[in-house]
Amino acid sequence: MPVLWIALIVLAAAAIAYVLARRSALASAQGDVRRMHSLPSYYGWHAFILTALPALLLMLAWLIFQPLFIENRIASQLPAEATATATSQQLAMRDVRSVADGLQAAISSGAITPEEMEAFTNDPSTLRARLGEAGVALGGNVTSETLEAAQNFRALASTMNLTMTVLVIGVALAGAAIALKQVRPDFWARNAVERTVMGLLIFASAIAIFTTISIVFSMVFETMNFFRQYPWQSFFFGTTWSPVFHGNSQLGIVPLLWGTLYISFIALLVAVPIGLFAAIYLSEYASNRVRSFAKPLIEVLAGIPTIVYGLFALVTVGPLLRDYFAQPLGLGSSGTSVMTAGLVMGVMIIPFVSSLSDDIINSVPQSLRDGSLGLGATKSETIRQVVLPAALPGIVGAVLLAASRAIGETMIVVLGAGAAARLGLNPFEAMTTITVKIVSQLTGDTDFNSPETLVAFALGLTLFVITLGLNIFALYIVRKYREQYE
Amino acid sequence: MSDISSHRGSSSLLVADARTKRRNAAEARFRSYGVAAIAIALIALVTLLISIFGNGASAFRQTFVTVPITLPAETLDPSGNRDPAEMAKVTTIGYGNVLKAGVTAAVREAGVVPEGMADSDIAGILSQEAPAQLRAMVLENPELIGTTVETHVLAHGRIDGFFKGRVTMESAQRDSNVTPERLQLAQAMTEKGLMSSGFNWGFVTMPDASDQRPEAAGLGVAILGSLFMMFVVVLLSLPIGVAASVYLEEFAPKNRWTDVIEVNISNLAAVPSIVFGILGLAIFINFAHLPQSAPIVGGLVLTLMTLPRIIIPARAALRAVPPSIRDAALGVGASRMQTVFHHVLPLAAPGILTGMIIGLAQALGETAPLLLIGMVAFVRDYPGGLFDPASALPVQVYNWTQRSDPAFVERASGAIIVLLVFLICMNAIAIILRRRFERRW
């Protein structure tokens, strides 16, 4: 039975349990709500939760572990040569799965009758063509071992599915029965419901932790795989990046890191002065009217999707720089370049610098300004010699946050910076970044056992560590600074 | 001994001395830096928008050929029973020949064909998609067969580019896809009313098209895919985000555990989006074996990415509800849970929704994580559900920028206009919500 149907049945049962429990609670108190511990609807909700929650949790756990279990069972039935290495086992299992899925699709659509199935068991070579006719494409010819495994796979899956259906619905009904039995006027239904709700709230806030853990784990495992196939010294210190998809690639991170840092540096060169001066002007000079339209407009820059900046770099900025700067100066003839990506990314991170600096400048106590102005300093002298030094740690924090944003940015560099890994100083040449290479190594046909694909996870982990470090440091500075004046 | 008065400054308060002038000039300079900074930022914004709109606005207009075509029954419906299932056996090649003959006859009759242009060359003004359009039209209404109908089909991308200024007579000389004669013919047909330009609904409704036919490429699949993903994101991130912020703001004890969660959330908000793509690839596709390119995976990845960006404003909204509300509710005997769900949450709802919509808008424009989970695949079938392959608006833009034909740049910019319209609408709703319902205590 499809999962959706089971879930709907469970929910329907829970709804019925709600009505029954509420009614029986009222009846048990002879319709007098004052004699009950909780409001009648809490008895209903208690029944609802007891019916739906354990059953749905069981179903979820089952759905997660069933594929693992089936895979193990089937893998143990495969011939020894297929399970010799992890790679060959994965490949064999993929075949089995696709054959099983194909058969399932063909049978459920009626293209292959169960009787025909018998014939295939004796002669699996015709299966591919037959499935092809039925609209299911298979990658290769089916061997008799694979077919047998696929048949077992299907049988096991359907048995387990049936068991799950029975168990889940059974648990739901048992839950409903228990809840209905518990209904008494002196049962603390509200407390029971609130405990469950509290549990759900805690679970929801723990999802952030699960996310972080799964980010780290998903990358650490594959990175370890990568370092098993490729020496880590060559990865961290290699100065050549030339992936070759039939082995013997050189996968040094240095040129990518250089491109990333160079582009981010140019972006900060654009964004820091503009953002900082904009923040100073908005917080110290601007009238309320100017502030009320200029600040949101600058923040629009942060709300524009990065793909828009990417297209802007590709279509407008790149050709412009090439035709009016790079070619006349003899510096190169490439539309995609460090300069293109850096300038556009600089525009994108202006609001990150300006908004945070604005907040920080505003939180410098007025008394400092008053003191300086009272001594006869002009406004700009006050700002330069009193306000900015006081706000400096916070501004450094803002710049670091902007830097981490620039380092992790993907679409602008994918479209604006180019794909050539290069160690050079000429800003009008195409270079590439860590994020660009993650995209290019992981899109298209990928083989998750070759170092050329796995390197993307190592790159991702490096990127994650760099940006996380920058963030934590920046937040630490900002927070420490804020406390100073509070 | 020096004396204060020995400092020889200006003797008059009314005439500025050199030092004061210098200081005042420095002041004016400093101020103008600020104005310049804001001006540069705003100019950059305006240039960006002008460049996108300038490149993309023309994607909403398209050149069509309108000619009477006779639909011969013997080739289009050989069995003669007007049964769509039988007629579907005639492929687009058959319709292509019918169309070719019809257009050639029509333009010859109108007398617009330039001197010496061969018949075989005339059909080149039509899009490669045109036979499929005619076929779809006939299959939908089999009664048309045997009659002569006014047909409205797409012109070739280069002809369209000619009217939009992208293709010139000189460039046509060097182009294998178009000849100057065809451009002359197109010009003459326009004067006779056989070719016209109209609003391009297909751009919003049709699926993507191959490299050879930019004129037929549309955003239908991408918009549907994006909507499906947003559906998943709302369905998951609204309850989870609200629950998490309620817990952290209203119930969480101040201890190490909640500190860890809070630091975690603020760090997750700053993790590069591409890292979430790697997460999606490793967990949802490689481990959980969910299908590639499916909106469900995209939605899950975007949910994880948006959650912290929703939780932060939601907590601010909850914090803005004054404690007196809670005290009053607790005072009349409500439990803490009842206080929060009956009083605090409804009052914070506008703020939470505003943050939610802004988070959704960010999710809608996100591209990088979707590239990694296979949303770049070329998809021509409209997705029927969350598990069918689909594209997404920003990914479609990226996809089109990777194609060689310059007509796709126009399409990509046009797609961005569509994306920006969605974003502007969402942000406008958020602003209206905030203006109308936000309470200040």
mmCIF file of N, CA and C in Angstrom, chain A residues 43-133:
data_model
loop_
_atom_site.group_PDB
_atom_site.id
_atom_site.type_symbol
_atom_site.label_atom_id
_atom_site.label_comp_id
_atom_site.label_asym_id
_atom_site.label_seq_id
_atom_site.Cartn_x
_atom_site.Cartn_y
_atom_site.Cartn_z
ATOM 1 N N TYR A 43 -8.661 16.011 25.930
ATOM 2 C CA TYR A 43 -8.791 14.549 25.900
ATOM 3 C C TYR A 43 -8.767 14.080 24.461
ATOM 4 N N GLY A 44 -9.441 14.848 23.596
ATOM 5 C CA GLY A 44 -9.448 14.510 22.175
ATOM 6 C C GLY A 44 -8.045 14.566 21.602
ATOM 7 N N TRP A 45 -7.343 15.648 21.888
ATOM 8 C CA TRP A 45 -5.988 15.783 21.338
ATOM 9 C C TRP A 45 -5.063 14.691 21.863
ATOM 10 N N HIS A 46 -5.250 14.334 23.115
ATOM 11 C CA HIS A 46 -4.420 13.271 23.675
ATOM 12 C C HIS A 46 -4.612 11.985 22.868
ATOM 13 N N ALA A 47 -5.863 11.686 22.559
ATOM 14 C CA ALA A 47 -6.142 10.479 21.774
ATOM 15 C C ALA A 47 -5.547 10.621 20.377
ATOM 16 N N PHE A 48 -5.670 11.806 19.801
ATOM 17 C CA PHE A 48 -5.140 12.050 18.463
ATOM 18 C C PHE A 48 -3.642 11.770 18.442
ATOM 19 N N ILE A 49 -2.938 12.347 19.412
ATOM 20 C CA ILE A 49 -1.487 12.203 19.452
ATOM 21 C C ILE A 49 -1.093 10.755 19.651
ATOM 22 N N LEU A 50 -1.783 10.095 20.575
ATOM 23 C CA LEU A 50 -1.419 8.711 20.877
ATOM 24 C C LEU A 50 -1.688 7.808 19.680
ATOM 25 N N THR A 51 -2.675 8.155 18.871
ATOM 26 C CA THR A 51 -2.961 7.339 17.697
ATOM 27 C C THR A 51 -1.950 7.611 16.586
ATOM 28 N N ALA A 52 -1.745 8.892 16.305
ATOM 29 C CA ALA A 52 -0.976 9.236 15.102
ATOM 30 C C ALA A 52 0.529 9.184 15.331
ATOM 31 N N LEU A 53 0.990 9.741 16.430
ATOM 32 C CA LEU A 53 2.429 9.955 16.566
ATOM 33 C C LEU A 53 3.263 8.671 16.560
ATOM 34 N N PRO A 54 2.939 7.672 17.452
ATOM 35 C CA PRO A 54 3.795 6.467 17.424
ATOM 36 C C PRO A 54 3.723 5.764 16.084
ATOM 37 N N ALA A 55 2.526 5.735 15.493
ATOM 38 C CA ALA A 55 2.373 5.021 14.224
ATOM 39 C C ALA A 55 3.200 5.695 13.139
ATOM 40 N N LEU A 56 3.127 7.030 13.055
ATOM 41 C CA LEU A 56 3.864 7.728 12.006
ATOM 42 C C LEU A 56 5.370 7.631 12.237
ATOM 43 N N LEU A 57 5.778 7.686 13.494
ATOM 44 C CA LEU A 57 7.210 7.547 13.783
ATOM 45 C C LEU A 57 7.705 6.173 13.367
ATOM 46 N N LEU A 58 6.902 5.155 13.685
ATOM 47 C CA LEU A 58 7.276 3.803 13.296
ATOM 48 C C LEU A 58 7.422 3.714 11.786
ATOM 49 N N MET A 59 6.472 4.334 11.064
ATOM 50 C CA MET A 59 6.506 4.261 9.613
ATOM 51 C C MET A 59 7.758 4.945 9.085
ATOM 52 N N LEU A 60 8.087 6.087 9.670
ATOM 53 C CA LEU A 60 9.261 6.832 9.227
ATOM 54 C C LEU A 60 10.524 5.997 9.425
ATOM 55 N N ALA A 61 10.645 5.428 10.637
ATOM 56 C CA ALA A 61 11.833 4.632 10.935
ATOM 57 C C ALA A 61 11.902 3.445 9.975
ATOM 58 N N TRP A 62 10.752 2.825 9.742
ATOM 59 C CA TRP A 62 10.694 1.670 8.849
ATOM 60 C C TRP A 62 11.161 2.064 7.455
ATOM 61 N N LEU A 63 10.665 3.197 6.979
ATOM 62 C CA LEU A 63 11.010 3.623 5.623
ATOM 63 C C LEU A 63 12.502 3.928 5.506
ATOM 64 N N ILE A 64 13.090 4.383 6.597
ATOM 65 C CA ILE A 64 14.522 4.679 6.537
ATOM 66 C C ILE A 64 15.338 3.401 6.549
ATOM 67 N N PHE A 65 14.906 2.431 7.393
ATOM 68 C CA PHE A 65 15.755 1.245 7.560
ATOM 69 C C PHE A 65 15.439 0.123 6.596
ATOM 70 N N GLN A 66 14.244 0.134 6.017
ATOM 71 C CA GLN A 66 13.893 -0.949 5.107
ATOM 72 C C GLN A 66 14.864 -1.075 3.932
ATOM 73 N N PRO A 67 15.206 0.023 3.236
ATOM 74 C CA PRO A 67 16.141 -0.121 2.106
ATOM 75 C C PRO A 67 17.490 -0.677 2.546
ATOM 76 N N LEU A 68 17.982 -0.222 3.710
ATOM 77 C CA LEU A 68 19.273 -0.718 4.187
ATOM 78 C C LEU A 68 19.216 -2.219 4.431
ATOM 79 N N PHE A 69 18.123 -2.638 5.079
ATOM 80 C CA PHE A 69 17.956 -4.049 5.418
ATOM 81 C C PHE A 69 17.883 -4.886 4.144
ATOM 82 N N ILE A 70 17.026 -4.434 3.220
ATOM 83 C CA ILE A 70 16.857 -5.215 1.983
ATOM 84 C C ILE A 70 18.185 -5.295 1.243
ATOM 85 N N GLU A 71 18.886 -4.166 1.192
ATOM 86 C CA GLU A 71 20.150 -4.126 0.482
ATOM 87 C C GLU A 71 21.119 -5.165 1.051
ATOM 88 N N ASN A 72 21.196 -5.222 2.377
ATOM 89 C CA ASN A 72 22.092 -6.180 3.014
ATOM 90 C C ASN A 72 21.719 -7.605 2.665
ATOM 91 N N ARG A 73 20.413 -7.891 2.754
ATOM 92 C CA ARG A 73 19.963 -9.247 2.475
ATOM 93 C C ARG A 73 20.277 -9.625 1.045
ATOM 94 N N ILE A 74 19.982 -8.721 0.106
ATOM 95 C CA ILE A 74 20.197 -9.044 -1.305
ATOM 96 C C ILE A 74 21.686 -9.151 -1.605
ATOM 97 N N ALA A 75 22.471 -8.251 -1.005
ATOM 98 C CA ALA A 75 23.907 -8.257 -1.277
ATOM 99 C C ALA A 75 24.516 -9.594 -0.866
ATOM 100 N N SER A 76 23.977 -10.176 0.218
ATOM 101 C CA SER A 76 24.538 -11.442 0.663
ATOM 102 C C SER A 76 24.185 -12.566 -0.307
ATOM 103 N N GLN A 77 23.170 -12.355 -1.157
ATOM 104 C CA GLN A 77 22.799 -13.400 -2.114
ATOM 105 C C GLN A 77 23.517 -13.254 -3.439
ATOM 106 N N LEU A 78 24.140 -12.079 -3.654
ATOM 107 C CA LEU A 78 24.813 -11.862 -4.936
ATOM 108 C C LEU A 78 26.052 -12.748 -5.010
ATOM 109 N N PRO A 79 26.481 -13.095 -6.234
ATOM 110 C CA PRO A 79 27.693 -13.919 -6.357
ATOM 111 C C PRO A 79 28.908 -13.210 -5.758
ATOM 112 N N ALA A 80 29.886 -14.026 -5.363
ATOM 113 C CA ALA A 80 31.021 -13.518 -4.601
ATOM 114 C C ALA A 80 31.791 -12.452 -5.362
ATOM 115 N N GLU A 81 31.943 -12.646 -6.705
ATOM 116 C CA GLU A 81 32.786 -11.682 -7.430
ATOM 117 C C GLU A 81 32.140 -10.290 -7.462
ATOM 118 N N ALA A 82 30.791 -10.255 -7.364
ATOM 119 C CA ALA A 82 30.123 -8.951 -7.401
ATOM 120 C C ALA A 82 30.320 -8.186 -6.099
ATOM 121 N N THR A 83 30.453 -8.938 -4.995
ATOM 122 C CA THR A 83 30.557 -8.253 -3.710
ATOM 123 C C THR A 83 32.001 -8.151 -3.238
ATOM 124 N N ALA A 84 32.951 -8.424 -4.149
ATOM 125 C CA ALA A 84 34.356 -8.442 -3.738
ATOM 126 C C ALA A 84 34.791 -7.077 -3.200
ATOM 127 N N THR A 85 34.469 -6.020 -3.925
ATOM 128 C CA THR A 85 34.843 -4.689 -3.441
ATOM 129 C C THR A 85 33.577 -3.866 -3.245
ATOM 130 N N ALA A 86 33.733 -2.773 -2.509
ATOM 131 C CA ALA A 86 32.578 -1.909 -2.248
ATOM 132 C C ALA A 86 32.022 -1.349 -3.548
ATOM 133 N N THR A 87 32.942 -1.014 -4.478
ATOM 134 C CA THR A 87 32.522 -0.427 -5.748
ATOM 135 C C THR A 87 31.670 -1.396 -6.544
ATOM 136 N N SER A 88 32.181 -2.640 -6.701
ATOM 137 C CA SER A 88 31.459 -3.584 -7.537
ATOM 138 C C SER A 88 30.130 -3.940 -6.893
ATOM 139 N N GLN A 89 30.102 -3.956 -5.554
ATOM 140 C CA GLN A 89 28.838 -4.265 -4.893
ATOM 141 C C GLN A 89 27.816 -3.157 -5.163
ATOM 142 N N GLN A 90 28.288 -1.904 -5.093
ATOM 143 C CA GLN A 90 27.372 -0.791 -5.370
ATOM 144 C C GLN A 90 26.819 -0.886 -6.785
ATOM 145 N N LEU A 91 27.731 -1.195 -7.736
ATOM 146 C CA LEU A 91 27.305 -1.285 -9.129
ATOM 147 C C LEU A 91 26.283 -2.403 -9.296
ATOM 148 N N ALA A 92 26.579 -3.562 -8.698
ATOM 149 C CA ALA A 92 25.665 -4.691 -8.823
ATOM 150 C C ALA A 92 24.312 -4.353 -8.208
ATOM 151 N N MET A 93 24.345 -3.680 -7.034
ATOM 152 C CA MET A 93 23.084 -3.339 -6.376
ATOM 153 C C MET A 93 22.299 -2.354 -7.216
ATOM 154 N N ARG A 94 23.046 -1.440 -7.892
ATOM 155 C CA ARG A 94 22.334 -0.471 -8.730
ATOM 156 C C ARG A 94 21.593 -1.202 -9.848
ATOM 157 N N ASP A 95 22.274 -2.198 -10.452
ATOM 158 C CA ASP A 95 21.613 -2.986 -11.504
ATOM 159 C C ASP A 95 20.363 -3.660 -10.969
ATOM 160 N N VAL A 96 20.522 -4.307 -9.815
ATOM 161 C CA VAL A 96 19.396 -5.044 -9.242
ATOM 162 C C VAL A 96 18.230 -4.082 -8.998
ATOM 163 N N ARG A 97 18.565 -2.922 -8.426
ATOM 164 C CA ARG A 97 17.498 -1.976 -8.123
ATOM 165 C C ARG A 97 16.791 -1.512 -9.383
ATOM 166 N N SER A 98 17.587 -1.223 -10.442
ATOM 167 C CA SER A 98 16.921 -0.685 -11.629
ATOM 168 C C SER A 98 16.073 -1.758 -12.298
ATOM 169 N N VAL A 99 16.551 -3.007 -12.277
ATOM 170 C CA VAL A 99 15.730 -4.083 -12.852
ATOM 171 C C VAL A 99 14.448 -4.241 -12.044
ATOM 172 N N ALA A 100 14.602 -4.222 -10.715
ATOM 173 C CA ALA A 100 13.420 -4.400 -9.872
ATOM 174 C C ALA A 100 12.428 -3.263 -10.088
ATOM 175 N N ASP A 101 12.945 -2.025 -10.133
ATOM 176 C CA ASP A 101 12.056 -0.876 -10.368
ATOM 177 C C ASP A 101 11.374 -1.000 -11.715
ATOM 178 N N GLY A 102 12.175 -1.408 -12.725
ATOM 179 C CA GLY A 102 11.618 -1.532 -14.073
ATOM 180 C C GLY A 102 10.506 -2.556 -14.111
ATOM 181 N N LEU A 103 10.745 -3.712 -13.482
ATOM 182 C CA LEU A 103 9.727 -4.762 -13.457
ATOM 183 C C LEU A 103 8.468 -4.257 -12.755
ATOM 184 N N GLN A 104 8.699 -3.586 -11.632
ATOM 185 C CA GLN A 104 7.569 -3.089 -10.857
ATOM 186 C C GLN A 104 6.724 -2.147 -11.715
ATOM 187 N N ALA A 105 7.427 -1.223 -12.407
ATOM 188 C CA ALA A 105 6.710 -0.247 -13.221
ATOM 189 C C ALA A 105 5.955 -0.949 -14.334
ATOM 190 N N ALA A 106 6.627 -1.942 -14.986
ATOM 191 C CA ALA A 106 5.997 -2.618 -16.108
ATOM 192 C C ALA A 106 4.787 -3.420 -15.651
ATOM 193 N N ILE A 107 4.918 -4.075 -14.507
ATOM 194 C CA ILE A 107 3.810 -4.918 -14.046
ATOM 195 C C ILE A 107 2.645 -4.064 -13.571
ATOM 196 N N SER A 108 2.978 -2.965 -12.867
ATOM 197 C CA SER A 108 1.861 -2.178 -12.345
ATOM 198 C C SER A 108 1.146 -1.445 -13.464
ATOM 199 N N SER A 109 1.861 -1.183 -14.585
ATOM 200 C CA SER A 109 1.150 -0.523 -15.679
ATOM 201 C C SER A 109 0.483 -1.542 -16.586
ATOM 202 N N GLY A 110 0.680 -2.836 -16.284
ATOM 203 C CA GLY A 110 0.002 -3.875 -17.042
ATOM 204 C C GLY A 110 0.721 -4.271 -18.318
ATOM 205 N N ALA A 111 1.941 -3.739 -18.540
ATOM 206 C CA ALA A 111 2.655 -4.049 -19.768
ATOM 207 C C ALA A 111 3.206 -5.471 -19.750
ATOM 208 N N ILE A 112 3.507 -5.970 -18.565
ATOM 209 C CA ILE A 112 3.992 -7.344 -18.446
ATOM 210 C C ILE A 112 3.076 -8.075 -17.471
ATOM 211 N N THR A 113 2.604 -9.217 -17.889
ATOM 212 C CA THR A 113 1.737 -9.979 -16.998
ATOM 213 C C THR A 113 2.603 -10.865 -16.107
ATOM 214 N N PRO A 114 2.102 -11.224 -14.942
ATOM 215 C CA PRO A 114 2.870 -12.096 -14.050
ATOM 216 C C PRO A 114 3.244 -13.413 -14.725
ATOM 217 N N GLU A 115 2.392 -13.891 -15.673
ATOM 218 C CA GLU A 115 2.717 -15.159 -16.335
ATOM 219 C C GLU A 115 3.978 -14.987 -17.170
ATOM 220 N N GLU A 116 4.053 -13.824 -17.853
ATOM 221 C CA GLU A 116 5.232 -13.566 -18.669
ATOM 222 C C GLU A 116 6.484 -13.580 -17.815
ATOM 223 N N MET A 117 6.327 -13.112 -16.589
ATOM 224 C CA MET A 117 7.456 -13.048 -15.661
ATOM 225 C C MET A 117 8.143 -14.407 -15.555
ATOM 226 N N GLU A 118 7.322 -15.471 -15.499
ATOM 227 C CA GLU A 118 7.863 -16.826 -15.358
ATOM 228 C C GLU A 118 8.823 -17.121 -16.499
ATOM 229 N N ALA A 119 8.419 -16.728 -17.696
ATOM 230 C CA ALA A 119 9.247 -17.007 -18.868
ATOM 231 C C ALA A 119 10.594 -16.308 -18.754
ATOM 232 N N PHE A 120 10.591 -15.109 -18.239
ATOM 233 C CA PHE A 120 11.848 -14.368 -18.135
ATOM 234 C C PHE A 120 12.832 -15.063 -17.205
ATOM 235 N N THR A 121 12.308 -15.697 -16.193
ATOM 236 C CA THR A 121 13.192 -16.336 -15.232
ATOM 237 C C THR A 121 14.072 -17.365 -15.926
ATOM 238 N N ASN A 122 13.485 -18.038 -16.958
ATOM 239 C CA ASN A 122 14.281 -19.026 -17.670
ATOM 240 C C ASN A 122 15.178 -18.374 -18.700
ATOM 241 N N ASP A 123 14.750 -17.229 -19.250
ATOM 242 C CA ASP A 123 15.525 -16.616 -20.320
ATOM 243 C C ASP A 123 15.609 -15.107 -20.103
ATOM 244 N N PRO A 124 16.522 -14.680 -19.258
ATOM 245 C CA PRO A 124 16.551 -13.252 -18.888
ATOM 246 C C PRO A 124 17.034 -12.342 -20.020
ATOM 247 N N SER A 125 17.611 -12.932 -21.092
ATOM 248 C CA SER A 125 18.205 -12.068 -22.111
ATOM 249 C C SER A 125 17.146 -11.242 -22.859
ATOM 250 N N THR A 126 15.900 -11.759 -22.895
ATOM 251 C CA THR A 126 14.870 -11.026 -23.630
ATOM 252 C C THR A 126 14.233 -9.933 -22.780
ATOM 253 N N LEU A 127 14.567 -9.920 -21.490
ATOM 254 C CA LEU A 127 13.856 -9.018 -20.582
ATOM 255 C C LEU A 127 14.073 -7.560 -20.942
ATOM 256 N N ARG A 128 15.326 -7.239 -21.323
ATOM 257 C CA ARG A 128 15.636 -5.828 -21.569
ATOM 258 C C ARG A 128 14.791 -5.287 -22.719
ATOM 259 N N ALA A 129 14.736 -6.114 -23.806
ATOM 260 C CA ALA A 129 13.968 -5.663 -24.962
ATOM 261 C C ALA A 129 12.490 -5.527 -24.599
ATOM 262 N N ARG A 130 11.987 -6.491 -23.814
ATOM 263 C CA ARG A 130 10.573 -6.482 -23.449
ATOM 264 C C ARG A 130 10.260 -5.260 -22.584
ATOM 265 N N LEU A 131 11.158 -4.970 -21.635
ATOM 266 C CA LEU A 131 10.951 -3.804 -20.782
ATOM 267 C C LEU A 131 11.056 -2.524 -21.605
ATOM 268 N N GLY A 132 11.972 -2.531 -22.586
ATOM 269 C CA GLY A 132 12.117 -1.370 -23.457
ATOM 270 C C GLY A 132 10.810 -1.079 -24.168
ATOM 271 N N GLU A 133 10.128 -2.141 -24.654
ATOM 272 C CA GLU A 133 8.833 -1.966 -25.322
ATOM 273 C C GLU A 133 7.818 -1.351 -24.359
#
